[in-house]
Coordinates of C-alpha atoms in Angstrom, one line a residue:
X819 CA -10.1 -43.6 46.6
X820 CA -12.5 -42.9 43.7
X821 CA -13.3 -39.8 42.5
X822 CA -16.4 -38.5 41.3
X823 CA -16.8 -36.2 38.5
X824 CA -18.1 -32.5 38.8
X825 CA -21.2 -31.2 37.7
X826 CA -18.6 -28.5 35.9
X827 CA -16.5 -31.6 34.5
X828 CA -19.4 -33.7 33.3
X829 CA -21.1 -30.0 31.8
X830 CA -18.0 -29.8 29.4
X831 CA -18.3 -33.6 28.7
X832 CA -21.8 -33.3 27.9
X833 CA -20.8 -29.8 25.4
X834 CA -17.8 -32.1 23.5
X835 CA -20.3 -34.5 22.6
X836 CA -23.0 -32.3 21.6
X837 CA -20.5 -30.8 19.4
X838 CA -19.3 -33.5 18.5
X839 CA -22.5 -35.5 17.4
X840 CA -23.6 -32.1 15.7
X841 CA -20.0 -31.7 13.5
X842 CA -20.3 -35.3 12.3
X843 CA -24.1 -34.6 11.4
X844 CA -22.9 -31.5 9.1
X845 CA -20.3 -33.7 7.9
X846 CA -22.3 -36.3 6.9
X847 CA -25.7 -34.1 5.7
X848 CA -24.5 -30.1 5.7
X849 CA -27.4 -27.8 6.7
X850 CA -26.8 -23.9 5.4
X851 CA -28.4 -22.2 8.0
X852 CA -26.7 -24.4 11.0
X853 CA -23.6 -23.9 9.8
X854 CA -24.3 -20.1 8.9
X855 CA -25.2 -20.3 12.8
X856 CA -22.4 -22.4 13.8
X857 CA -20.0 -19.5 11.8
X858 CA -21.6 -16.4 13.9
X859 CA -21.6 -17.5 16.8
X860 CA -17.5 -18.5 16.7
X861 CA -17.4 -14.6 15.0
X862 CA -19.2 -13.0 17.9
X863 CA -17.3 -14.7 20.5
X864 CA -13.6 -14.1 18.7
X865 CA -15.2 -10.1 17.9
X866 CA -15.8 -9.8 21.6
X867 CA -12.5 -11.0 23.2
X868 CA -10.5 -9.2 20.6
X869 CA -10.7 -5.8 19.8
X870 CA -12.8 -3.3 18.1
X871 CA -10.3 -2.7 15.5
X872 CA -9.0 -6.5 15.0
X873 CA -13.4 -6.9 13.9
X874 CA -13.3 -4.1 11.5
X875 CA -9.8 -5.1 9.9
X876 CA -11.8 -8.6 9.6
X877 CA -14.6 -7.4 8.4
X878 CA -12.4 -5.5 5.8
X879 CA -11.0 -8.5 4.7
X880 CA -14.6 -10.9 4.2
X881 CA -16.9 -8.0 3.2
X882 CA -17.1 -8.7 -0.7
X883 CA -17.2 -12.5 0.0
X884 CA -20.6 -12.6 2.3
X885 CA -23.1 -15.6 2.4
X886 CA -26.6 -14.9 1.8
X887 CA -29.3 -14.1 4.6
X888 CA -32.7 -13.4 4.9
X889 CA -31.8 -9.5 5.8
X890 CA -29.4 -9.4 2.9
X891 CA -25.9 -10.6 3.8
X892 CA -23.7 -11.8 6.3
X893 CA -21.7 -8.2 6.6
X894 CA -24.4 -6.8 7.4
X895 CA -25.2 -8.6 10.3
X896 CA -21.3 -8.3 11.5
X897 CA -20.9 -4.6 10.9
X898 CA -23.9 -4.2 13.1
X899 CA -22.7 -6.6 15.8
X900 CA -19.7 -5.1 16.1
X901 CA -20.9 -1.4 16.5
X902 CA -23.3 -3.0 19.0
X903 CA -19.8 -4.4 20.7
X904 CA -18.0 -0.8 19.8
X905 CA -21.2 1.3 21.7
X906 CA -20.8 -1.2 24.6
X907 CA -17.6 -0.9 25.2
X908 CA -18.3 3.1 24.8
X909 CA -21.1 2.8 27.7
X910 CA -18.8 0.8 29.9
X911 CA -15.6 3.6 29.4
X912 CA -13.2 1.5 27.6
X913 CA -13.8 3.2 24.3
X914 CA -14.6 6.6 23.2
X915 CA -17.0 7.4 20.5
X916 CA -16.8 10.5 18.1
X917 CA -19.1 11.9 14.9
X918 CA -17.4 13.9 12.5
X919 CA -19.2 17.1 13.0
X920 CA -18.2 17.7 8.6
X921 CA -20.2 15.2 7.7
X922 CA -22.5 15.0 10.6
X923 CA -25.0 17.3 8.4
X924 CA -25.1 15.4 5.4
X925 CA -25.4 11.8 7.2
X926 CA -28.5 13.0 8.9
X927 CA -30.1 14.2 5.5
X928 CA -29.5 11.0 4.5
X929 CA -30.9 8.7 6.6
X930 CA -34.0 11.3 7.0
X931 CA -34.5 10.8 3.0
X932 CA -34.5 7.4 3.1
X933 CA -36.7 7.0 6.1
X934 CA -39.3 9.8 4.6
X935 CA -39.5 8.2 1.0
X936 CA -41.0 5.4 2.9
X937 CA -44.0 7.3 2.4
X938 CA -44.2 6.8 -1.3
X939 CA -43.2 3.2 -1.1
X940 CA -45.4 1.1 -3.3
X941 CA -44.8 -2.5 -5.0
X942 CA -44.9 -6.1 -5.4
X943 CA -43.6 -7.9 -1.9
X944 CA -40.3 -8.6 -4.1
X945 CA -39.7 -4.8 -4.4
X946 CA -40.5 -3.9 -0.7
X947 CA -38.6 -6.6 0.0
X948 CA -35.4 -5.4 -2.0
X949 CA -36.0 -1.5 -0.5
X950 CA -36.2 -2.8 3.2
X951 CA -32.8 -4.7 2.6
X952 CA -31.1 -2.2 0.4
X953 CA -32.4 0.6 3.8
X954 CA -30.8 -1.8 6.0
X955 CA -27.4 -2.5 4.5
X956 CA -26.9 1.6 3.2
X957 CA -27.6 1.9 6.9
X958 CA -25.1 -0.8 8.0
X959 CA -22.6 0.4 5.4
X960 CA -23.2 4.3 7.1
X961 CA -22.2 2.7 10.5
X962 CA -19.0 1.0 9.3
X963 CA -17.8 4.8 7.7
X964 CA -18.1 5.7 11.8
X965 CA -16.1 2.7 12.8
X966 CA -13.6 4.1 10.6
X967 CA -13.4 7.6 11.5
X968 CA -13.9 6.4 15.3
X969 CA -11.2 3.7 15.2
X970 CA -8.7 4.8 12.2
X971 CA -7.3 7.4 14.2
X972 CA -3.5 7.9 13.8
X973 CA -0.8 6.9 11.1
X974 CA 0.0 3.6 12.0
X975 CA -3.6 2.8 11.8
X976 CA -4.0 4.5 8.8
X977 CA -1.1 2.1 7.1
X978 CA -2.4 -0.9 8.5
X979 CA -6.2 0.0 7.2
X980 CA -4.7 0.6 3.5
X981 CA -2.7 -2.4 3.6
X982 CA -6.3 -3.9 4.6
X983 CA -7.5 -2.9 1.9
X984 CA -4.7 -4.4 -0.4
X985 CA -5.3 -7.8 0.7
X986 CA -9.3 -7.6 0.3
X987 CA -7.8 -6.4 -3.8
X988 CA -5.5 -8.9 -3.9
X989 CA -8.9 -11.4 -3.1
X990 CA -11.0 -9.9 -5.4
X991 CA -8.2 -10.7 -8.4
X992 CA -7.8 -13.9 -7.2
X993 CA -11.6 -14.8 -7.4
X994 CA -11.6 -13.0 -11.1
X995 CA -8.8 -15.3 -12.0
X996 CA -10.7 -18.2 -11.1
X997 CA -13.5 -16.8 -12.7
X998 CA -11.6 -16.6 -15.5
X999 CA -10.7 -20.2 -15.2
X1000 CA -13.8 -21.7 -14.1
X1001 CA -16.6 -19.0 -15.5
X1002 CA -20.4 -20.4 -14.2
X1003 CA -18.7 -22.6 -11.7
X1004 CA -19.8 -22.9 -7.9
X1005 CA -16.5 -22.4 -6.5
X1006 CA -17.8 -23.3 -2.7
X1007 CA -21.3 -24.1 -3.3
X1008 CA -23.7 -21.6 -1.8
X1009 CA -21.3 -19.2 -1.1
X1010 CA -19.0 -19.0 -3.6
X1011 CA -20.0 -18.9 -7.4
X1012 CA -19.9 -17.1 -10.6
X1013 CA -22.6 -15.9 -12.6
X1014 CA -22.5 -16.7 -16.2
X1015 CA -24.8 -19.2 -18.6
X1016 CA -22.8 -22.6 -19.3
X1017 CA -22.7 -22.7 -23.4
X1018 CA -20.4 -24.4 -25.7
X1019 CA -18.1 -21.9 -26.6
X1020 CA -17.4 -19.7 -24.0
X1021 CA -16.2 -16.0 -24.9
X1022 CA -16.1 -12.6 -24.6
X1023 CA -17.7 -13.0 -20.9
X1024 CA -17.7 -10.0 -18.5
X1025 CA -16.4 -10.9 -15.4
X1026 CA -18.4 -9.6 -12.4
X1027 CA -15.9 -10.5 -9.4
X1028 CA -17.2 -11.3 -6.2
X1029 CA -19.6 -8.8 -6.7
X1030 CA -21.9 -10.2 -9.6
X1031 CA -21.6 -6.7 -10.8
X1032 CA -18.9 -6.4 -14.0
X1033 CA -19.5 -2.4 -14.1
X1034 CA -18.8 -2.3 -9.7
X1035 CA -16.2 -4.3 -10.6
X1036 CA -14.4 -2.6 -12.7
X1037 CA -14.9 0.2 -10.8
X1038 CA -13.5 -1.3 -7.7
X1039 CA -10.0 -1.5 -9.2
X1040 CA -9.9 2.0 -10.9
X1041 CA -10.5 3.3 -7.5
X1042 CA -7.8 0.8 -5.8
X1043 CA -5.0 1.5 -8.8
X1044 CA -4.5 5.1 -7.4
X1045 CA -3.9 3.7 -4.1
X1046 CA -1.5 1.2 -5.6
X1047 CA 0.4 3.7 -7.3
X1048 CA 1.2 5.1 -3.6
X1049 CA 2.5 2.3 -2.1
X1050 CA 4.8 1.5 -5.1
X1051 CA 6.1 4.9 -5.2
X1052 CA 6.7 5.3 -1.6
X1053 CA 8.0 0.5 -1.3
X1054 CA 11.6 1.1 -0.1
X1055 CA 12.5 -2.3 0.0
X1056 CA 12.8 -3.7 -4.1
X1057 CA 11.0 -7.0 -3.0
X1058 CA 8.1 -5.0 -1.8
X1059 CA 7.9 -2.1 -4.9
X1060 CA 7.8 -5.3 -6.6
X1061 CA 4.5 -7.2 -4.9
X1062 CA 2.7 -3.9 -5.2
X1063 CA 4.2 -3.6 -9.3
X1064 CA 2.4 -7.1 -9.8
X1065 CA -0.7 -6.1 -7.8
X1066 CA -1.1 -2.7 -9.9
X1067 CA -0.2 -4.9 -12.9
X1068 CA -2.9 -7.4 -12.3
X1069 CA -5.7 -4.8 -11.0
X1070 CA -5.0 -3.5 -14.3
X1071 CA -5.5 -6.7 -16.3
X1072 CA -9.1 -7.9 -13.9
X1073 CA -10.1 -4.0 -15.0
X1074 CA -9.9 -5.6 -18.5
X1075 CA -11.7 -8.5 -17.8
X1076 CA -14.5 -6.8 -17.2
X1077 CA -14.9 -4.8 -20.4
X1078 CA -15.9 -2.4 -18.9
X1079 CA -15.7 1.2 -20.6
X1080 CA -16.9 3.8 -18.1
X1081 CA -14.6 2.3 -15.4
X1082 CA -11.6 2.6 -18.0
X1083 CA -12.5 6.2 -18.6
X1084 CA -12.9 7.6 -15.7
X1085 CA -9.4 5.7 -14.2
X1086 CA -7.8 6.9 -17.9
X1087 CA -8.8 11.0 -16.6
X1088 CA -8.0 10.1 -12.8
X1089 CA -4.9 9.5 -14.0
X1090 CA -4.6 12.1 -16.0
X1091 CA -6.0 14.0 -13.6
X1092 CA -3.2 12.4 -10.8
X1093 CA 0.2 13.4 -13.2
X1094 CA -1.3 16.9 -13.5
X1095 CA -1.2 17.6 -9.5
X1096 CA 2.0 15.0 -9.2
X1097 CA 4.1 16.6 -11.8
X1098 CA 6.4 18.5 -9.4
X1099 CA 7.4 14.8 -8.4
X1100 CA 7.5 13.3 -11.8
X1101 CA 9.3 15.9 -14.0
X1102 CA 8.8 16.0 -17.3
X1103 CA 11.1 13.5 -18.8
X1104 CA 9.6 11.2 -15.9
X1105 CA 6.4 12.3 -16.8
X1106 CA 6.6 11.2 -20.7
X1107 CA 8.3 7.5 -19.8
X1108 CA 5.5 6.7 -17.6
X1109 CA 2.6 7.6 -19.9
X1110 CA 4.7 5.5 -22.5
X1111 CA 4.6 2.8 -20.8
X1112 CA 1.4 3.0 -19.5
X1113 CA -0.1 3.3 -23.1
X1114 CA 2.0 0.6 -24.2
X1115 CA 1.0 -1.9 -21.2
X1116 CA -2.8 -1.5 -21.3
X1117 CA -3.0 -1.7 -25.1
X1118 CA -0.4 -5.4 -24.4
X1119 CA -3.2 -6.1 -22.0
X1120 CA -6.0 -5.7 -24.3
X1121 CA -4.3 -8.3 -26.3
X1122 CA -3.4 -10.5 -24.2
X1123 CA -6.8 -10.7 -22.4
X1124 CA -8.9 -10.6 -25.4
X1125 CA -6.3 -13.6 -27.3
X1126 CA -5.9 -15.7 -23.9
X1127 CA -8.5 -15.2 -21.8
X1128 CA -12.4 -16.4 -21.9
X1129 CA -13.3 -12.7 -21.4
X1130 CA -12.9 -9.8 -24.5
X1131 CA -11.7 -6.4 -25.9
X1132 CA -12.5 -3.5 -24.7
X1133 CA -11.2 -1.4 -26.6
X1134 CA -13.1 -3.2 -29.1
X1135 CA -16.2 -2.5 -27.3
X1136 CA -15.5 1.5 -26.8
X1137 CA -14.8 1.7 -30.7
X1138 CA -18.4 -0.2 -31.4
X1139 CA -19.8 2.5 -29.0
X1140 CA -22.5 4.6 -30.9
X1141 CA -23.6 8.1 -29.2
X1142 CA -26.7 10.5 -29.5
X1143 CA -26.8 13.8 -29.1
X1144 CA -23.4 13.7 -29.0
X1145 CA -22.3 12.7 -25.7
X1146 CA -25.2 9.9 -24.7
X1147 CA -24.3 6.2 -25.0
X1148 CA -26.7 4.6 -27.4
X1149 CA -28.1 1.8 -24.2
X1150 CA -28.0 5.0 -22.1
X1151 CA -30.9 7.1 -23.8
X1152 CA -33.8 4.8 -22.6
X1153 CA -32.3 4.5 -19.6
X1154 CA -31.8 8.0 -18.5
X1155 CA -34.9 9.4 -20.3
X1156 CA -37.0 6.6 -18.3
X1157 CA -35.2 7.5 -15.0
X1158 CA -36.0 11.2 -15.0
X1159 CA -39.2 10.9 -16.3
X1160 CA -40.0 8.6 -13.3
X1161 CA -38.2 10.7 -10.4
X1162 CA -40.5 13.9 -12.1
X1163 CA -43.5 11.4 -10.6
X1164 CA -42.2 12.3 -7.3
X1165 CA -39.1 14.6 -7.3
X1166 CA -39.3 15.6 -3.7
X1167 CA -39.1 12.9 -1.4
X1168 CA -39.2 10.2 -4.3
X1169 CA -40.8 6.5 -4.7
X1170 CA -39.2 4.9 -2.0
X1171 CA -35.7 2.5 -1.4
X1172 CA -37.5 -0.5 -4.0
X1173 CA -36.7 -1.2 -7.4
X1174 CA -38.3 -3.9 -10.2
X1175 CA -34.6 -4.7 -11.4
X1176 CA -36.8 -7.7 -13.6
X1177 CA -37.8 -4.5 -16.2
X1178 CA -34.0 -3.4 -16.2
X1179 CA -32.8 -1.2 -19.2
X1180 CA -35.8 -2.2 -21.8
X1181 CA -37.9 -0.8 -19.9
X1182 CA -36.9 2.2 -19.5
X1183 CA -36.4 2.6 -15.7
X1184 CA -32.9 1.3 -14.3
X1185 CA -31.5 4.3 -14.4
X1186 CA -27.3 3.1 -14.7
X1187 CA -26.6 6.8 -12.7
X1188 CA -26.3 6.8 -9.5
X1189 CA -27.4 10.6 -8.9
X1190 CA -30.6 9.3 -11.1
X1191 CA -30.8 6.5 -8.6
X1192 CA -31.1 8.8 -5.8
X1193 CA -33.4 11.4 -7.4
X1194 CA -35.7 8.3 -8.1
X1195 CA -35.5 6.6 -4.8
X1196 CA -35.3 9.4 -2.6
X1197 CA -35.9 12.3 -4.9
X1198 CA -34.7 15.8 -5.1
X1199 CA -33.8 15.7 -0.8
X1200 CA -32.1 12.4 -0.8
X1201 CA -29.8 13.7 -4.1
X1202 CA -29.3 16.7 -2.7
X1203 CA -28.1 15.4 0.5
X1204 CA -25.6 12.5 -1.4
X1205 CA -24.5 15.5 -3.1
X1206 CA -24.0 17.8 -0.3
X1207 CA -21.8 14.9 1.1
X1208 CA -19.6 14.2 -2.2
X1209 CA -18.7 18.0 -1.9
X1210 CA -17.9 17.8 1.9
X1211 CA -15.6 15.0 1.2
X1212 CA -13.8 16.5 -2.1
X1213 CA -12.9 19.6 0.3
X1214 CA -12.1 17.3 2.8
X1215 CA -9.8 15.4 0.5
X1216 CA -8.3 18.9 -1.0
X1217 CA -5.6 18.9 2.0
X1218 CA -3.4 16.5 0.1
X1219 CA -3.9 18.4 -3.1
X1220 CA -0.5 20.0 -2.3
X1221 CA 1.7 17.3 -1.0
X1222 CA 4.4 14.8 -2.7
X1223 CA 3.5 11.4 -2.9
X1224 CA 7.2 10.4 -2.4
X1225 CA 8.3 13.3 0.1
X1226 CA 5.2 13.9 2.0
X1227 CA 4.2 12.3 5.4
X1228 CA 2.1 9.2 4.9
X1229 CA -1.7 10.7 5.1
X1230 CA -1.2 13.3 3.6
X1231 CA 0.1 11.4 0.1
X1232 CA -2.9 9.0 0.9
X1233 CA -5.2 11.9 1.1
X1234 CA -3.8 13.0 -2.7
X1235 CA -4.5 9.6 -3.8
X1236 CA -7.7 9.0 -2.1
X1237 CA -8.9 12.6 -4.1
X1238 CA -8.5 11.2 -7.4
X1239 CA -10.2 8.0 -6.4
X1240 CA -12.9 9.9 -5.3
X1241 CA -12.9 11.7 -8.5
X1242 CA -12.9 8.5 -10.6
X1243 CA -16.1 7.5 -8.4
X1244 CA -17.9 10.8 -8.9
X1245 CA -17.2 10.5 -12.9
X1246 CA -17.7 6.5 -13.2
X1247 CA -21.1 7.2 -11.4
X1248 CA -22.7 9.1 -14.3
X1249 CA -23.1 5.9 -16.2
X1250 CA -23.6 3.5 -13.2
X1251 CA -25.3 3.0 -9.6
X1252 CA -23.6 1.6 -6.3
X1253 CA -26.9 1.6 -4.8
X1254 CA -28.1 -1.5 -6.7
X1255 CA -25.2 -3.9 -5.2
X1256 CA -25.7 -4.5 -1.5
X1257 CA -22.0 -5.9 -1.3
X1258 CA -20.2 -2.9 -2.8
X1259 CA -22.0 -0.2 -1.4
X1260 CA -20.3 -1.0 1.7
X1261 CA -16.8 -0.6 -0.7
X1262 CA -18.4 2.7 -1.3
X1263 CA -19.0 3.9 2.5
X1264 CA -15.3 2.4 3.6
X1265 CA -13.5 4.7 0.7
X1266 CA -15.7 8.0 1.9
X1267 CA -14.5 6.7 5.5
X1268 CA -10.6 6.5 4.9
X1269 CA -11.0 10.4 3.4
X1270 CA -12.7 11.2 6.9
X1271 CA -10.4 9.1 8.3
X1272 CA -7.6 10.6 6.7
X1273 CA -8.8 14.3 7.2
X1274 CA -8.8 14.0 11.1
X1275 CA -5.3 12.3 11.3
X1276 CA -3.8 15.0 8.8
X1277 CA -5.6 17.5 11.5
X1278 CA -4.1 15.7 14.3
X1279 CA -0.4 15.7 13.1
X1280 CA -0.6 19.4 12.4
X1281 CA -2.1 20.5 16.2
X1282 CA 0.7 18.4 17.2
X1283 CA 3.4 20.1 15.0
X1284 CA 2.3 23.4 15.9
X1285 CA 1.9 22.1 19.8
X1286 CA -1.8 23.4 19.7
X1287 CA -2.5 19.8 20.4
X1288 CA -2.4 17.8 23.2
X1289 CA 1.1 16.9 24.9

């Protein structure tokens, strides 16, 4: 008896070789955007038979390492698919969806500046063109601080999103290291590279991480040491206070790579800042061995970075700084003076989201502040609005002011840590801008998420203690 195939049978048939042919094609003659296409669509389908919260620990993971679209970037356009995913699932009762009524307020201003500065919005096509995608991805980067309030919503959630975030660090020193090795190499080519000008000798380079940003950069691990600190502190297994040692150890040493000073100072007062409110832990005697050693490590990592290393000292670099007035970096003056003379053109509502990033610091009008940024872009509404929402967050934060990072339950030790981070942010942006990186910002929005986060799971545990809270 023969059998015929079905129409079903000879469908999937007809789908293998298609695939097939079309694999062996990008094999032999790789197309970007088909296999850009190729790589969403597998996302999509593995984002909507998994959950909501296995896509955001993904997206976690791959959000500094994005390949480049027409919109901006790849994370982008998977943060928005999967809130698209997340409000489906909402409409269809198999997910519940929440907005932080603290930071509600301040959101909403946000977006409204943004939206109204439009009004002002003037340019060559390459500056509308960097505003519309800068609006986009703030936006994007607004709806993945949701995710994490909506989704990071007990303890165990709360470990597994900081441990998250440990293997996105653990990454980002990996790429510095082989930037450090291979500096101006395409590491995967067109999606993978470092920045820097081939030359003979090369030497004191600043590395940038997989953020093409050495100032983000550096800031990126001041803000993750903290954090670190935690998880060593509170490792009760030797193997593992040691992987998290070598992790704080090596954030250290990228930090250095960058030579970055601002980053370094603002991490030097966080932790400052961090033994003050920890000392009932520490002790004195504790106290004194750890800044010892401290000291002595980052002044062995100086060395060793500027003796070993392709990048250079940093300490050298804060001695060569030269100040006016006192308190200004020298290649701060013109940038400042320029910024505020610009936002005065329009210091309600501002220019607009664009910038001419081609004029940079000579000119007078990259502003290297990130409240400067906002008072130009968005003007006196849009800054008051970012600050309105770093004050709700430090008083969010505050509720871990109190605890012991050794004796307390887990969020609210995270919550202490996460204030000083946020206090190394608020400093460190004085002399620097998120809003100019559309990869970090979204670094930014996840950290103000986790203190949100944070806030309503230190809540929770409390109705529950108190049996206010549901049974």
């Amino acid at each position: 008896m023969r059998l015929k195939p079905s129409l079903s049978t000879l469908g999937i048939i007809a789908f293998i070789a298609a695939a097939g042919a079309l694999i062996g094609f990008q094999i032999a003659n790789p197309v970007k955007r088909v296999l850009e296409t190729i790589g969403g669509l597998i996302l999509v389908y593995l984002i909507w038979n998994f959950s909501t919260l296995s896509a955001l620990w993904l997206i976690l993971i791959i959000y500094p390492f994005p390949f480049a679209l027409s919109v901006g970037n790849s994370t982008f356009i998977f943060v928005v698919i999967v809130f698209i995913i997340y409000l489906l699932r909402v409409a269809t009762h198999t997910a519940t969806l929440r907005f932080d009524k603290r930071f509600n307020l301040p959101v909403i201003f946000m977006v409204m500046s943004y939206v109204v500065s439009f009004y002002n919005f003037r340019g060559s096509p390459e500056i509308i063109r960097f505003g519309l995608i800068h609006t986009v991805n703030l936006f994007a980067a607004i709806l993945l601080f949701y995710l994490i309030t909506n989704l990071v919503n007990d303890e165990r959630k709360l470990q597994t999103a900081v441990k998250v975030s440990m293997i996105t660090c653990a990454l980002a020193i990996l790429f510095t290291v082989l930037e450090l090795l291979f500096p101006g190499r395409q590491l995967i080519p067109g999606w993978l590279y470092t920045e820097h000008k081939a030359q003979l000798v090369m030497k004191e380079i600043r590395m940038g991480g997989p953020f093409k940003d050495y100032e983000l950069h550096a800031e990126f691990f001041a803000m993750n040491i903290p954090v670190i600190l935690l998880l060593v502190v509170r490792a009760r297994r030797l193997l593992t206070r040691t992987v998290f040692t070598l992790l704080l150890v090596a954030a250290l040493v990228m930090l250095f790579t960058t030579i970055t000073r601002g980053a370094f100072i603002s991490l030097t007062i966080g932790m400052i800042y961090l033994a003050y409110i920890a000392r009932r832990d520490l002790g004195f005697v504790r106290l004194v061995s750890i800044g010892g050693a401290l000291v002595a490590l980052v002044f062995i990592i100086d060395t060793l970075v500027t003796q070993y290393t392709v990048s250079g000292s940093l300490f050298g670099r804060m001695i060569a700084t030269t100040f006016e007035k006192g308190v200004i970096p020298e290649n701060r003056v013109d940038a400042w003076g320029g910024a505020i003379a610009r936002g005065f053109e329009h210091p309600l509502i501002g220019h607009g989201p664009g910038w001419d990033f081609s004029k940079g610091i000579e000119a007078g009008i990259w502003p290297h502040n990130a409240y400067l940024f906002y008072f130009n872009i968005t003007g006196l509404f849009g800054l008051s609005a970012f600050i309105l929402l770093l004050v709700t967050l430090v008083r969010a934060s505050l509720s871990g002011l109190r605890s012991s990072l050794v004796r307390s339950p887990f969020p609210e030790a995270l919550m202490k840590v996460l204030h000083v981070s946020l206090v190394i942010f608020i400093i460190d942006q004085i002399k620097i801008d998120y809003l100019r990186n559309n990869i970090y910002l979204y670094f930014v929005w996840f950290s103000f998420g986790m203190i949100a986060a944070t806030k309503n799971v230190i809540e929770g545990g409390v109705r529950n203690r108190t049996g206010n809270g549901p049974g």
